[in-house]
Short mmCIF file of C-alpha atoms in Angstrom, two decimals:
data_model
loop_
_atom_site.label_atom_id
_atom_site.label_comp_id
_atom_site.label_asym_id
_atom_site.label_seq_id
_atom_site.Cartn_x
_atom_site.Cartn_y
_atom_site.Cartn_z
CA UNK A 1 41.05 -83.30 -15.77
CA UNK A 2 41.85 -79.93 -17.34
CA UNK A 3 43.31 -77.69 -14.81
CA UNK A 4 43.44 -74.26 -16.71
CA UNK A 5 40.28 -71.64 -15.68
CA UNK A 6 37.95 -71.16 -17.50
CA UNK A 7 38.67 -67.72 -18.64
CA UNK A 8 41.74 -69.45 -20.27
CA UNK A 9 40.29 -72.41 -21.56
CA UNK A 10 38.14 -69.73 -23.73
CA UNK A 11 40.70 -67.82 -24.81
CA UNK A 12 42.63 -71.13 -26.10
CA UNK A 13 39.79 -72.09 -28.10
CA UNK A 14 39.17 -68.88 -28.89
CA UNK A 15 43.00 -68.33 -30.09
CA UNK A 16 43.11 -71.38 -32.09
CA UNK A 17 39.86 -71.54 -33.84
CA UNK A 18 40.11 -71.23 -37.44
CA UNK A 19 36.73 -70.17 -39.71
CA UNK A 20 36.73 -73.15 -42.06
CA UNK A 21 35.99 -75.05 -38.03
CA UNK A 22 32.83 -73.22 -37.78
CA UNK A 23 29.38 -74.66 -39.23
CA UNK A 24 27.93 -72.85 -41.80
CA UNK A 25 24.69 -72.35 -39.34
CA UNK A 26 26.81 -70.89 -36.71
CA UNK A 27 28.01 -68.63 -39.64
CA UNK A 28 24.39 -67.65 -40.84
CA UNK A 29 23.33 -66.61 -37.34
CA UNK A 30 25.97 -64.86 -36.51
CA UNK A 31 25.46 -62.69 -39.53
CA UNK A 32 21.93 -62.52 -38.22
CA UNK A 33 22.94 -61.34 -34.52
CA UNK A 34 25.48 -58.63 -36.36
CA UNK A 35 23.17 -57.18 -38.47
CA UNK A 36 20.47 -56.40 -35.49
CA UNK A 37 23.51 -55.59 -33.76
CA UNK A 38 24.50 -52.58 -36.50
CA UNK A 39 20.98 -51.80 -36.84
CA UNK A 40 20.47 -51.30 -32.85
CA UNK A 41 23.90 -49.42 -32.89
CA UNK A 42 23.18 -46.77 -36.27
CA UNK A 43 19.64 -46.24 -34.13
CA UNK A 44 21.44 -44.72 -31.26
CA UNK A 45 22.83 -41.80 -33.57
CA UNK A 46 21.69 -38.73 -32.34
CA UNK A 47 20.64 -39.84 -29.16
CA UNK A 48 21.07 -37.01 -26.45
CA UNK A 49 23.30 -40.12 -23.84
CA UNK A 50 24.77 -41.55 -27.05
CA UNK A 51 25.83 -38.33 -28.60
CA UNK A 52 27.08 -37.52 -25.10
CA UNK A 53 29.13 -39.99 -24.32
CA UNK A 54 30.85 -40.79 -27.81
CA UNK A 55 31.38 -36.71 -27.74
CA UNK A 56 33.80 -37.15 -24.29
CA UNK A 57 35.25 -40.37 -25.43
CA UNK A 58 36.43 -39.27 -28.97
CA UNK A 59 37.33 -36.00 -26.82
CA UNK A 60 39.24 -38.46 -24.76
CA UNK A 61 41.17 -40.32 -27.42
CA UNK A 62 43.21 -39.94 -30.79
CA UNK A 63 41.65 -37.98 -33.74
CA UNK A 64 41.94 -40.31 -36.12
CA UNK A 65 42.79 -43.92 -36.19
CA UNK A 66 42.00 -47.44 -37.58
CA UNK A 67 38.63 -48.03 -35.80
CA UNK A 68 35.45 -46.31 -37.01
CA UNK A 69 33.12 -44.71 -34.68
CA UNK A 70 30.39 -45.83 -36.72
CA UNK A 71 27.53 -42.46 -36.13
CA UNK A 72 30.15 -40.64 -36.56
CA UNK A 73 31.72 -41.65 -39.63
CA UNK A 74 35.37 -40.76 -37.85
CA UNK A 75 38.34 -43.07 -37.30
CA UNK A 76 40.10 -43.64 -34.11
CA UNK A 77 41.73 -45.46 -31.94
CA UNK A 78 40.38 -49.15 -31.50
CA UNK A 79 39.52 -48.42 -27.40
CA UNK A 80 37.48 -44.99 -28.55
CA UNK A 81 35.68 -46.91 -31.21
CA UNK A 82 34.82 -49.85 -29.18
CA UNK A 83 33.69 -47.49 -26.44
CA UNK A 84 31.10 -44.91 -29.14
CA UNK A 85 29.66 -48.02 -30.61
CA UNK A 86 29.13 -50.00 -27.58
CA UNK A 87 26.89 -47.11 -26.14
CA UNK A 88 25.19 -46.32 -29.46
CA UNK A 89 24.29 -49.99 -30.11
CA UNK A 90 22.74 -50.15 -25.85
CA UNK A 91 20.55 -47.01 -26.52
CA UNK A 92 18.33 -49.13 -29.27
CA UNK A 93 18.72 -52.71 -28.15
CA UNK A 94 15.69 -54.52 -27.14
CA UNK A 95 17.45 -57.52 -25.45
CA UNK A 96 16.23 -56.96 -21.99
CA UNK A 97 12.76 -57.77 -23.02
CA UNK A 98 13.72 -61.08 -24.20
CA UNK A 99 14.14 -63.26 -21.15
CA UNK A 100 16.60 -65.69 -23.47
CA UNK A 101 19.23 -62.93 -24.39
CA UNK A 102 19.16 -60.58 -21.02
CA UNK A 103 23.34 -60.86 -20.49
CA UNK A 104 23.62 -58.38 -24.02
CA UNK A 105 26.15 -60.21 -26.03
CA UNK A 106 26.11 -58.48 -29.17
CA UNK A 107 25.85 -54.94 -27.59
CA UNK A 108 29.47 -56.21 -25.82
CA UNK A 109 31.29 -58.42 -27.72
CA UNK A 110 30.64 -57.09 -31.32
CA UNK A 111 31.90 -53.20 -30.57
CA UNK A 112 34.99 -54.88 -29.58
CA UNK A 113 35.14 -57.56 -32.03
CA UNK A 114 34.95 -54.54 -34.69
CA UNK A 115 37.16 -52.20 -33.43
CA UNK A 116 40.10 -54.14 -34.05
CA UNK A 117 42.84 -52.88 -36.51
CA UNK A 118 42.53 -55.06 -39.58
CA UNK A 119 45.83 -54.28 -40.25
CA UNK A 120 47.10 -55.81 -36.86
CA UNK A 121 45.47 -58.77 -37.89
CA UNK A 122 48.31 -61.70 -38.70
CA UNK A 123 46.86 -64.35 -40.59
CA UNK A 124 48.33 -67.44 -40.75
CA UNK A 125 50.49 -68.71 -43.33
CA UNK A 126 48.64 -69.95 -46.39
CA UNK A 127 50.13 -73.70 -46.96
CA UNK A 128 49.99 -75.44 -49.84
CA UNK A 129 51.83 -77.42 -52.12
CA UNK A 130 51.91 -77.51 -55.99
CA UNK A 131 51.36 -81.11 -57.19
CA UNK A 132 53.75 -82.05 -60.01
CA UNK A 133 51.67 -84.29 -62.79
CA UNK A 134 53.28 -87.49 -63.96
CA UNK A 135 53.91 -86.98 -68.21
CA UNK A 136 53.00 -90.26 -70.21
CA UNK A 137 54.37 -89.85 -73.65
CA UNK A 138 52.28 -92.73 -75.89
CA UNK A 139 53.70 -94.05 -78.68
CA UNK A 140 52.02 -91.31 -80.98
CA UNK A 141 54.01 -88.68 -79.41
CA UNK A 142 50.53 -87.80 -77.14
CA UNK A 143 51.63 -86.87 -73.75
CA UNK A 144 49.39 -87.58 -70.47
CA UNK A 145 49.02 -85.85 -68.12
CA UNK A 146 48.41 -87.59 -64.50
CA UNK A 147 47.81 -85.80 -61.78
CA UNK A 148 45.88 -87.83 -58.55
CA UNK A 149 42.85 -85.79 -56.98
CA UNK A 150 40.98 -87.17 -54.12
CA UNK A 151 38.88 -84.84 -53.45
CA UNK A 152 35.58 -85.88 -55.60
CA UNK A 153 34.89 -89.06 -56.88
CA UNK A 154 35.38 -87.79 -61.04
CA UNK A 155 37.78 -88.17 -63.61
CA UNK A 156 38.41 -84.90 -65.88
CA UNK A 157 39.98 -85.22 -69.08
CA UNK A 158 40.93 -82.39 -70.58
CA UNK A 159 43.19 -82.44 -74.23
CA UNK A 160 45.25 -79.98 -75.89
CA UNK A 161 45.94 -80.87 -79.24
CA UNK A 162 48.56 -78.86 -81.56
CA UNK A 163 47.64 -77.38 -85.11
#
């Protein structure tokens, strides 16, 4: 039995996930869910409640930073940012009519998800390793070149001959 909460059982699979994990149709529909996202969000622009509250907030914060306020076209801090886009992307969002997507998940979780400084972002280490081929030298002073690749069922020949 797992004793950690759930909260923290999330957050390790959320901390260890890595994007070559995720299926390709979780991929497409989260593009999907984004894009009405951003749409719902640039819709709120110039909204009397969203104008007013991303007004106080940036008001409230730096002025300037590594998170766009995105009807604004202005940089600030990530918090600021998360805050402006939040609201502007609420104002438009038809998700309480839907009876499958009443909790708002986009309208809370992408604001946040792109307010975060990129460059605060660590990825991790790239590993790989350079494979050495083995040389055959034939008798004709040809030299192989062997190199073993398991990843598709071919074999590719390619020859460099000297003029």
């Amino acid at each position: 039995m797992n004793d950690l909460d759930p909260t923290q059982a999330l957050a390790d699979f959320a901390a260890g996930l890595r994007f070559d994990a995720i299926p390709g149709d979780v991929i497409r529909r989260t593009e999907d869910l984004f894009l009405d996202w951003f749409a719902s969000a640039l819709a709120g622009k110039g909204a009397r409640p969203v104008e007013s509250i991303a007004r106080f907030i940036e008001a409230m914060g730096p002025q300037g930073g590594p998170s766009e306020i995105l009807i604004h076209r202005r940089g600030s801090s990530p918090l600021v940012a998360a805050i402006a886009n939040a609201a502007a992307s609420h104002f438009a969002e038809q998700d309480d009519v839907h009876n499958g997507s009443v909790f708002h998940p986009a309208t809370v979780v992408f604001p946040a998800a792109l307010a975060v400084d990129p460059l605060a972002i660590v990825p991790a280490p790239l590993e790989f390793a350079i494979k050495q081929p083995e040389v055959i030298t034939l008798p004709n002073g040809l030299q192989v070149y062997l190199l073993e690749d398991h990843s598709a069922p071919l074999v590719l020949l390619r020859a460099l001959v000297p003029m």
